[in-house]
Amino acid sequence: MSDAVKIVVDDKLVLGEPFTKAASEFKARSPGKSALVLGSTGEVGREVVKHLMASDAFDKVTVLARRPIEYTGPNAEKLKQKPADFENTEQLERDFAGHTHAFSCLGTTRAKNGKDAFYKVDHDYALNAAKAAKTAGVEHYSNCSSNGADKNSMFLYMKTKGEVDSEIQDMGFPRVSIFHPSMLMCDRKEARLMERAASYVMPLLDYVMPGKMTIPTSTVAWAMVNNTFKKVDTP
């Protein structure tokens, strides 16, 4: 699989005692849960898969992606892969069926693929997936959005993210979690021009305003998965 995305869980992944304790308690009180990850070949999505697999909190972790994944790490027998078709809503509903939790890390950029392609992925595909998840009975939907997301923004990126956040929150999931990370810092293979330039500037700004300007993708994933383990009373 030459085009496969490699995901490796090794001793570099730091979960921490609070995370592992929360995962164990979640598994004990909520056995038989299963998770599906959208955008699992992206920077945040790969980290989410790592944390889910390392946590051992779910009986099954399914990745819905257009590219195959080569996974190395614990609980490999629990990882399932399905090809993604975000325009086929009936197939999406079948893909989500039997999963209790979903993590959406879908996203591209206008600079990389153009305005129309950006909107199709970040708006149309994101909402197609969320609607399918709701129809399939997903209990908890977690969406990785962006800092500054606002459906009333004059900027396409922020407006699109805000529109998706708003619609997902109104779908009626038993539980919804929306995450708004600041600029993501990672070792992206296909570094985008603005991100590459920012990678030199942002550390200086972070020195002045720690944690306000950038955030590692691993930290975002840790927060998304750890949040799932929290005991929340739902109506």
PDB file of C-alpha atoms in Angstrom:
ATOM      1  CA  MET A   1       0.000   0.000   0.000  1.00  0.00           C
ATOM      2  CA  SER A   2       2.290   2.701  -1.280  1.00  0.00           C
ATOM      3  CA  ASP A   3      -0.255   5.454  -0.727  1.00  0.00           C
ATOM      4  CA  ALA A   4      -1.122   4.256   2.767  1.00  0.00           C
ATOM      5  CA  VAL A   5      -0.968   6.628   5.701  1.00  0.00           C
ATOM      6  CA  LYS A   6       1.181   5.297   8.523  1.00  0.00           C
ATOM      7  CA  ILE A   7      -0.127   5.684  12.076  1.00  0.00           C
ATOM      8  CA  VAL A   8       2.222   4.528  14.813  1.00  0.00           C
ATOM      9  CA  VAL A   9       1.572   4.444  18.546  1.00  0.00           C
ATOM     10  CA  ASP A  10       4.856   4.252  20.426  1.00  0.00           C
ATOM     11  CA  ASP A  11       6.387   5.495  23.670  1.00  0.00           C
ATOM     12  CA  LYS A  12       6.423   9.058  22.298  1.00  0.00           C
ATOM     13  CA  LEU A  13       2.659   9.233  22.821  1.00  0.00           C
ATOM     14  CA  VAL A  14       2.077  10.675  26.281  1.00  0.00           C
ATOM     15  CA  LEU A  15      -1.408  10.042  27.638  1.00  0.00           C
ATOM     16  CA  GLY A  16      -0.922  10.821  31.310  1.00  0.00           C
ATOM     17  CA  GLU A  17      -2.455   9.219  34.387  1.00  0.00           C
ATOM     18  CA  PRO A  18      -5.678  11.309  34.345  1.00  0.00           C
ATOM     19  CA  PHE A  19      -6.354  10.216  30.754  1.00  0.00           C
ATOM     20  CA  THR A  20      -5.740   6.516  31.345  1.00  0.00           C
ATOM     21  CA  LYS A  21      -7.804   6.588  34.538  1.00  0.00           C
ATOM     22  CA  ALA A  22     -10.691   8.318  32.783  1.00  0.00           C
ATOM     23  CA  ALA A  23     -10.505   5.813  29.911  1.00  0.00           C
ATOM     24  CA  SER A  24     -10.620   2.880  32.316  1.00  0.00           C
ATOM     25  CA  GLU A  25     -13.601   4.316  34.199  1.00  0.00           C
ATOM     26  CA  PHE A  26     -15.419   5.044  30.936  1.00  0.00           C
ATOM     27  CA  LYS A  27     -14.913   1.490  29.726  1.00  0.00           C
ATOM     28  CA  ALA A  28     -16.121   0.071  33.039  1.00  0.00           C
ATOM     29  CA  ARG A  29     -19.370   2.064  33.156  1.00  0.00           C
ATOM     30  CA  SER A  30     -19.994   2.083  29.382  1.00  0.00           C
ATOM     31  CA  PRO A  31     -18.886  -1.267  27.945  1.00  0.00           C
ATOM     32  CA  GLY A  32     -19.382  -2.150  24.316  1.00  0.00           C
ATOM     33  CA  LYS A  33     -18.891   1.337  22.879  1.00  0.00           C
ATOM     34  CA  SER A  34     -17.501   1.918  19.391  1.00  0.00           C
ATOM     35  CA  ALA A  35     -16.030   4.956  17.666  1.00  0.00           C
ATOM     36  CA  LEU A  36     -15.809   6.149  14.075  1.00  0.00           C
ATOM     37  CA  VAL A  37     -13.253   8.723  12.925  1.00  0.00           C
ATOM     38  CA  LEU A  38     -13.715  11.022   9.935  1.00  0.00           C
ATOM     39  CA  GLY A  39     -10.637  12.654   8.440  1.00  0.00           C
ATOM     40  CA  SER A  40      -8.448   9.980   9.968  1.00  0.00           C
ATOM     41  CA  THR A  41      -5.608  10.567   7.511  1.00  0.00           C
ATOM     42  CA  GLY A  42      -5.327  14.273   8.370  1.00  0.00           C
ATOM     43  CA  GLU A  43      -3.099  15.765  11.040  1.00  0.00           C
ATOM     44  CA  VAL A  44      -5.672  15.883  13.853  1.00  0.00           C
ATOM     45  CA  GLY A  45      -7.465  12.746  12.691  1.00  0.00           C
ATOM     46  CA  ARG A  46      -4.323  10.635  12.869  1.00  0.00           C
ATOM     47  CA  GLU A  47      -3.716  11.803  16.418  1.00  0.00           C
ATOM     48  CA  VAL A  48      -7.317  11.030  17.382  1.00  0.00           C
ATOM     49  CA  VAL A  49      -6.877   7.485  16.064  1.00  0.00           C
ATOM     50  CA  LYS A  50      -3.681   7.116  18.103  1.00  0.00           C
ATOM     51  CA  HIS A  51      -5.361   8.239  21.313  1.00  0.00           C
ATOM     52  CA  LEU A  52      -8.430   6.086  20.756  1.00  0.00           C
ATOM     53  CA  MET A  53      -6.370   2.989  20.070  1.00  0.00           C
ATOM     54  CA  ALA A  54      -4.002   3.602  22.981  1.00  0.00           C
ATOM     55  CA  SER A  55      -6.890   4.208  25.383  1.00  0.00           C
ATOM     56  CA  ASP A  56      -8.402   0.730  24.848  1.00  0.00           C
ATOM     57  CA  ALA A  57     -11.744   2.273  25.835  1.00  0.00           C
ATOM     58  CA  PHE A  58     -13.691   1.180  22.743  1.00  0.00           C
ATOM     59  CA  ASP A  59     -14.479  -2.282  21.470  1.00  0.00           C
ATOM     60  CA  LYS A  60     -14.073  -1.065  17.904  1.00  0.00           C
ATOM     61  CA  VAL A  61     -12.529   1.954  16.203  1.00  0.00           C
ATOM     62  CA  THR A  62     -13.503   2.509  12.576  1.00  0.00           C
ATOM     63  CA  VAL A  63     -11.726   4.906  10.253  1.00  0.00           C
ATOM     64  CA  LEU A  64     -13.610   6.274   7.276  1.00  0.00           C
ATOM     65  CA  ALA A  65     -11.034   7.479   4.777  1.00  0.00           C
ATOM     66  CA  ARG A  66     -10.183   7.617   1.085  1.00  0.00           C
ATOM     67  CA  ARG A  67      -6.655   6.382   1.693  1.00  0.00           C
ATOM     68  CA  PRO A  68      -5.743   3.146   3.484  1.00  0.00           C
ATOM     69  CA  ILE A  69      -4.041   3.236   6.868  1.00  0.00           C
ATOM     70  CA  GLU A  70      -1.106   1.162   8.056  1.00  0.00           C
ATOM     71  CA  TYR A  71      -1.451   1.017  11.833  1.00  0.00           C
ATOM     72  CA  THR A  72       1.256  -0.107  14.241  1.00  0.00           C
ATOM     73  CA  GLY A  73       0.462  -0.155  17.931  1.00  0.00           C
ATOM     74  CA  PRO A  74      -1.736  -1.646  20.647  1.00  0.00           C
ATOM     75  CA  ASN A  75      -5.211  -3.086  20.051  1.00  0.00           C
ATOM     76  CA  ALA A  76      -4.657  -3.366  16.294  1.00  0.00           C
ATOM     77  CA  GLU A  77      -7.375  -6.019  16.064  1.00  0.00           C
ATOM     78  CA  LYS A  78      -9.952  -3.377  17.034  1.00  0.00           C
ATOM     79  CA  LEU A  79      -9.188  -1.076  14.100  1.00  0.00           C
ATOM     80  CA  LYS A  80     -11.540  -1.354  11.133  1.00  0.00           C
ATOM     81  CA  GLN A  81     -11.251   0.532   7.841  1.00  0.00           C
ATOM     82  CA  LYS A  82     -13.942   1.601   5.411  1.00  0.00           C
ATOM     83  CA  PRO A  83     -13.623   3.595   2.183  1.00  0.00           C
ATOM     84  CA  ALA A  84     -15.148   7.069   2.415  1.00  0.00           C
ATOM     85  CA  ASP A  85     -17.827   8.367   0.077  1.00  0.00           C
ATOM     86  CA  PHE A  86     -19.212  11.560   1.564  1.00  0.00           C
ATOM     87  CA  GLU A  87     -21.622  12.122  -1.315  1.00  0.00           C
ATOM     88  CA  ASN A  88     -23.439   8.821  -0.771  1.00  0.00           C
ATOM     89  CA  THR A  89     -25.571   9.588   2.274  1.00  0.00           C
ATOM     90  CA  GLU A  90     -27.222   6.162   2.368  1.00  0.00           C
ATOM     91  CA  GLN A  91     -23.821   4.487   2.483  1.00  0.00           C
ATOM     92  CA  LEU A  92     -22.709   6.916   5.187  1.00  0.00           C
ATOM     93  CA  GLU A  93     -25.664   5.894   7.318  1.00  0.00           C
ATOM     94  CA  ARG A  94     -24.657   2.253   6.923  1.00  0.00           C
ATOM     95  CA  ASP A  95     -21.068   3.126   7.821  1.00  0.00           C
ATOM     96  CA  PHE A  96     -22.156   4.881  11.017  1.00  0.00           C
ATOM     97  CA  ALA A  97     -24.599   2.146  12.015  1.00  0.00           C
ATOM     98  CA  GLY A  98     -23.491   0.341  15.161  1.00  0.00           C
ATOM     99  CA  HIS A  99     -21.196   3.144  16.334  1.00  0.00           C
ATOM    100  CA  THR A 100     -21.903   5.077  19.509  1.00  0.00           C
ATOM    101  CA  HIS A 101     -19.305   7.823  19.125  1.00  0.00           C
ATOM    102  CA  ALA A 102     -18.025   9.842  16.171  1.00  0.00           C
ATOM    103  CA  PHE A 103     -15.057  12.161  15.773  1.00  0.00           C
ATOM    104  CA  SER A 104     -15.086  14.507  12.789  1.00  0.00           C
ATOM    105  CA  CYS A 105     -11.725  15.933  11.776  1.00  0.00           C
ATOM    106  CA  LEU A 106     -12.647  16.701   8.179  1.00  0.00           C
ATOM    107  CA  GLY A 107     -11.088  19.717   6.564  1.00  0.00           C
ATOM    108  CA  THR A 108      -9.075  21.178   3.728  1.00  0.00           C
ATOM    109  CA  THR A 109      -8.086  24.725   2.751  1.00  0.00           C
ATOM    110  CA  ARG A 110      -9.142  27.135   0.063  1.00  0.00           C
ATOM    111  CA  ALA A 111      -5.475  27.749  -0.786  1.00  0.00           C
ATOM    112  CA  LYS A 112      -4.892  24.066  -1.452  1.00  0.00           C
ATOM    113  CA  ASN A 113      -8.000  23.122  -3.392  1.00  0.00           C
ATOM    114  CA  GLY A 114      -9.868  26.315  -4.271  1.00  0.00           C
ATOM    115  CA  LYS A 115     -13.036  27.884  -2.912  1.00  0.00           C
ATOM    116  CA  ASP A 116     -15.537  25.373  -4.293  1.00  0.00           C
ATOM    117  CA  ALA A 117     -13.590  22.289  -3.219  1.00  0.00           C
ATOM    118  CA  PHE A 118     -13.000  23.784   0.226  1.00  0.00           C
ATOM    119  CA  TYR A 119     -16.717  24.411   0.728  1.00  0.00           C
ATOM    120  CA  LYS A 120     -17.638  20.944  -0.514  1.00  0.00           C
ATOM    121  CA  VAL A 121     -15.362  19.262   2.039  1.00  0.00           C
ATOM    122  CA  ASP A 122     -15.677  21.572   5.020  1.00  0.00           C
ATOM    123  CA  HIS A 123     -19.397  22.245   4.652  1.00  0.00           C
ATOM    124  CA  ASP A 124     -21.188  19.715   2.453  1.00  0.00           C
ATOM    125  CA  TYR A 125     -19.214  16.608   3.381  1.00  0.00           C
ATOM    126  CA  ALA A 126     -19.051  17.589   7.055  1.00  0.00           C
ATOM    127  CA  LEU A 127     -22.829  18.019   7.251  1.00  0.00           C
ATOM    128  CA  ASN A 128     -23.556  14.924   5.175  1.00  0.00           C
ATOM    129  CA  ALA A 129     -21.543  12.930   7.675  1.00  0.00           C
ATOM    130  CA  ALA A 130     -23.146  14.526  10.725  1.00  0.00           C
ATOM    131  CA  LYS A 131     -26.673  13.966   9.378  1.00  0.00           C
ATOM    132  CA  ALA A 132     -25.848  10.337   8.631  1.00  0.00           C
ATOM    133  CA  ALA A 133     -24.438   9.895  12.129  1.00  0.00           C
ATOM    134  CA  LYS A 134     -27.603  11.323  13.659  1.00  0.00           C
ATOM    135  CA  THR A 135     -29.820   9.041  11.562  1.00  0.00           C
ATOM    136  CA  ALA A 136     -27.668   6.048  12.541  1.00  0.00           C
ATOM    137  CA  GLY A 137     -28.101   6.791  16.240  1.00  0.00           C
ATOM    138  CA  VAL A 138     -24.653   8.062  17.236  1.00  0.00           C
ATOM    139  CA  GLU A 139     -24.767   9.124  20.895  1.00  0.00           C
ATOM    140  CA  HIS A 140     -21.879  11.585  21.024  1.00  0.00           C
ATOM    141  CA  TYR A 141     -20.625  13.622  18.070  1.00  0.00           C
ATOM    142  CA  SER A 142     -17.313  15.458  18.428  1.00  0.00           C
ATOM    143  CA  ASN A 143     -16.346  18.001  15.784  1.00  0.00           C
ATOM    144  CA  CYS A 144     -12.968  19.664  15.333  1.00  0.00           C
ATOM    145  CA  SER A 145     -13.754  23.189  14.130  1.00  0.00           C
ATOM    146  CA  SER A 146     -11.539  26.268  14.336  1.00  0.00           C
ATOM    147  CA  ASN A 147     -10.842  29.183  16.595  1.00  0.00           C
ATOM    148  CA  GLY A 148     -12.864  32.161  15.405  1.00  0.00           C
ATOM    149  CA  ALA A 149     -15.576  30.077  13.730  1.00  0.00           C
ATOM    150  CA  ASP A 150     -18.588  32.338  13.214  1.00  0.00           C
ATOM    151  CA  LYS A 151     -21.512  31.780  10.834  1.00  0.00           C
ATOM    152  CA  ASN A 152     -21.859  35.558  10.513  1.00  0.00           C
ATOM    153  CA  SER A 153     -18.216  36.152   9.606  1.00  0.00           C
ATOM    154  CA  MET A 154     -17.301  37.929   6.381  1.00  0.00           C
ATOM    155  CA  PHE A 155     -14.436  35.475   5.887  1.00  0.00           C
ATOM    156  CA  LEU A 156     -15.272  32.253   4.033  1.00  0.00           C
ATOM    157  CA  TYR A 157     -13.234  29.938   6.258  1.00  0.00           C
ATOM    158  CA  MET A 158     -14.616  31.209   9.564  1.00  0.00           C
ATOM    159  CA  LYS A 159     -18.142  31.526   8.158  1.00  0.00           C
ATOM    160  CA  THR A 160     -18.125  27.962   6.844  1.00  0.00           C
ATOM    161  CA  LYS A 161     -16.822  26.538  10.093  1.00  0.00           C
ATOM    162  CA  GLY A 162     -19.409  28.520  12.050  1.00  0.00           C
ATOM    163  CA  GLU A 163     -22.263  27.359   9.827  1.00  0.00           C
ATOM    164  CA  VAL A 164     -21.279  23.732  10.293  1.00  0.00           C
ATOM    165  CA  ASP A 165     -20.930  24.134  14.077  1.00  0.00           C
ATOM    166  CA  SER A 166     -24.373  25.699  14.308  1.00  0.00           C
ATOM    167  CA  GLU A 167     -26.094  23.052  12.199  1.00  0.00           C
ATOM    168  CA  ILE A 168     -24.465  20.171  14.082  1.00  0.00           C
ATOM    169  CA  GLN A 169     -25.533  21.646  17.399  1.00  0.00           C
ATOM    170  CA  ASP A 170     -29.119  21.856  16.140  1.00  0.00           C
ATOM    171  CA  MET A 171     -29.324  18.261  14.903  1.00  0.00           C
ATOM    172  CA  GLY A 172     -30.437  16.839  18.234  1.00  0.00           C
ATOM    173  CA  PHE A 173     -27.596  14.498  19.134  1.00  0.00           C
ATOM    174  CA  PRO A 174     -27.775  13.287  22.760  1.00  0.00           C
ATOM    175  CA  ARG A 175     -24.355  14.905  23.180  1.00  0.00           C
ATOM    176  CA  VAL A 176     -22.334  17.231  20.943  1.00  0.00           C
ATOM    177  CA  SER A 177     -18.830  18.558  21.536  1.00  0.00           C
ATOM    178  CA  ILE A 178     -17.356  21.289  19.327  1.00  0.00           C
ATOM    179  CA  PHE A 179     -13.659  22.106  19.565  1.00  0.00           C
ATOM    180  CA  HIS A 180     -12.160  25.421  18.450  1.00  0.00           C
ATOM    181  CA  PRO A 181      -8.374  25.015  18.444  1.00  0.00           C
ATOM    182  CA  SER A 182      -6.064  27.862  17.544  1.00  0.00           C
ATOM    183  CA  MET A 183      -3.531  27.422  14.742  1.00  0.00           C
ATOM    184  CA  LEU A 184      -2.475  23.795  14.556  1.00  0.00           C
ATOM    185  CA  MET A 185       1.206  23.009  14.852  1.00  0.00           C
ATOM    186  CA  CYS A 186       2.378  19.743  13.360  1.00  0.00           C
ATOM    187  CA  ASP A 187       4.965  18.175  11.101  1.00  0.00           C
ATOM    188  CA  ARG A 188       2.808  18.303   7.984  1.00  0.00           C
ATOM    189  CA  LYS A 189       4.393  16.514   5.020  1.00  0.00           C
ATOM    190  CA  GLU A 190       2.834  18.886   2.512  1.00  0.00           C
ATOM    191  CA  ALA A 191       3.439  22.077   4.440  1.00  0.00           C
ATOM    192  CA  ARG A 192       1.307  24.919   3.188  1.00  0.00           C
ATOM    193  CA  LEU A 193       3.001  28.225   2.450  1.00  0.00           C
ATOM    194  CA  MET A 194       1.261  30.277   5.133  1.00  0.00           C
ATOM    195  CA  GLU A 195       1.623  27.530   7.716  1.00  0.00           C
ATOM    196  CA  ARG A 196       5.319  27.181   6.940  1.00  0.00           C
ATOM    197  CA  ALA A 197       5.840  30.914   7.380  1.00  0.00           C
ATOM    198  CA  ALA A 198       3.750  30.932  10.544  1.00  0.00           C
ATOM    199  CA  SER A 199       5.783  28.079  11.994  1.00  0.00           C
ATOM    200  CA  TYR A 200       8.672  30.525  12.344  1.00  0.00           C
ATOM    201  CA  VAL A 201       6.625  33.428  13.673  1.00  0.00           C
ATOM    202  CA  MET A 202       4.158  31.717  15.990  1.00  0.00           C
ATOM    203  CA  PRO A 203       6.689  30.336  18.496  1.00  0.00           C
ATOM    204  CA  LEU A 204       7.769  33.914  19.176  1.00  0.00           C
ATOM    205  CA  LEU A 205       4.171  34.985  19.754  1.00  0.00           C
ATOM    206  CA  ASP A 206       3.554  31.937  21.919  1.00  0.00           C
ATOM    207  CA  TYR A 207       6.479  33.022  24.074  1.00  0.00           C
ATOM    208  CA  VAL A 208       4.659  36.293  24.726  1.00  0.00           C
ATOM    209  CA  MET A 209       1.151  34.756  24.947  1.00  0.00           C
ATOM    210  CA  PRO A 210       1.599  31.062  25.854  1.00  0.00           C
ATOM    211  CA  GLY A 211      -1.078  28.765  24.466  1.00  0.00           C
ATOM    212  CA  LYS A 212      -3.019  31.535  22.744  1.00  0.00           C
ATOM    213  CA  MET A 213      -1.649  31.378  19.206  1.00  0.00           C
ATOM    214  CA  THR A 214      -0.818  27.739  18.454  1.00  0.00           C
ATOM    215  CA  ILE A 215      -1.637  24.275  19.709  1.00  0.00           C
ATOM    216  CA  PRO A 216      -0.129  20.877  18.853  1.00  0.00           C
ATOM    217  CA  THR A 217      -2.414  18.495  16.988  1.00  0.00           C
ATOM    218  CA  SER A 218      -1.680  15.854  19.646  1.00  0.00           C
ATOM    219  CA  THR A 219      -3.072  18.171  22.325  1.00  0.00           C
ATOM    220  CA  VAL A 220      -6.272  18.720  20.343  1.00  0.00           C
ATOM    221  CA  ALA A 221      -6.714  14.965  19.920  1.00  0.00           C
ATOM    222  CA  TRP A 222      -6.006  14.336  23.614  1.00  0.00           C
ATOM    223  CA  ALA A 223      -8.702  16.855  24.546  1.00  0.00           C
ATOM    224  CA  MET A 224     -11.255  15.436  22.108  1.00  0.00           C
ATOM    225  CA  VAL A 225     -10.814  11.851  23.275  1.00  0.00           C
ATOM    226  CA  ASN A 226     -10.458  12.675  26.970  1.00  0.00           C
ATOM    227  CA  ASN A 227     -13.639  14.744  26.789  1.00  0.00           C
ATOM    228  CA  THR A 228     -15.473  11.650  25.598  1.00  0.00           C
ATOM    229  CA  PHE A 229     -14.634   9.858  28.823  1.00  0.00           C
ATOM    230  CA  LYS A 230     -16.311  12.474  31.004  1.00  0.00           C
ATOM    231  CA  LYS A 231     -19.504  11.397  32.700  1.00  0.00           C
ATOM    232  CA  VAL A 232     -22.229  13.723  31.484  1.00  0.00           C
ATOM    233  CA  ASP A 233     -25.896  13.628  32.357  1.00  0.00           C
ATOM    234  CA  THR A 234     -27.973  13.860  29.183  1.00  0.00           C
ATOM    235  CA  PRO A 235     -31.727  14.372  28.989  1.00  0.00           C
TER     236      PRO A 235
END
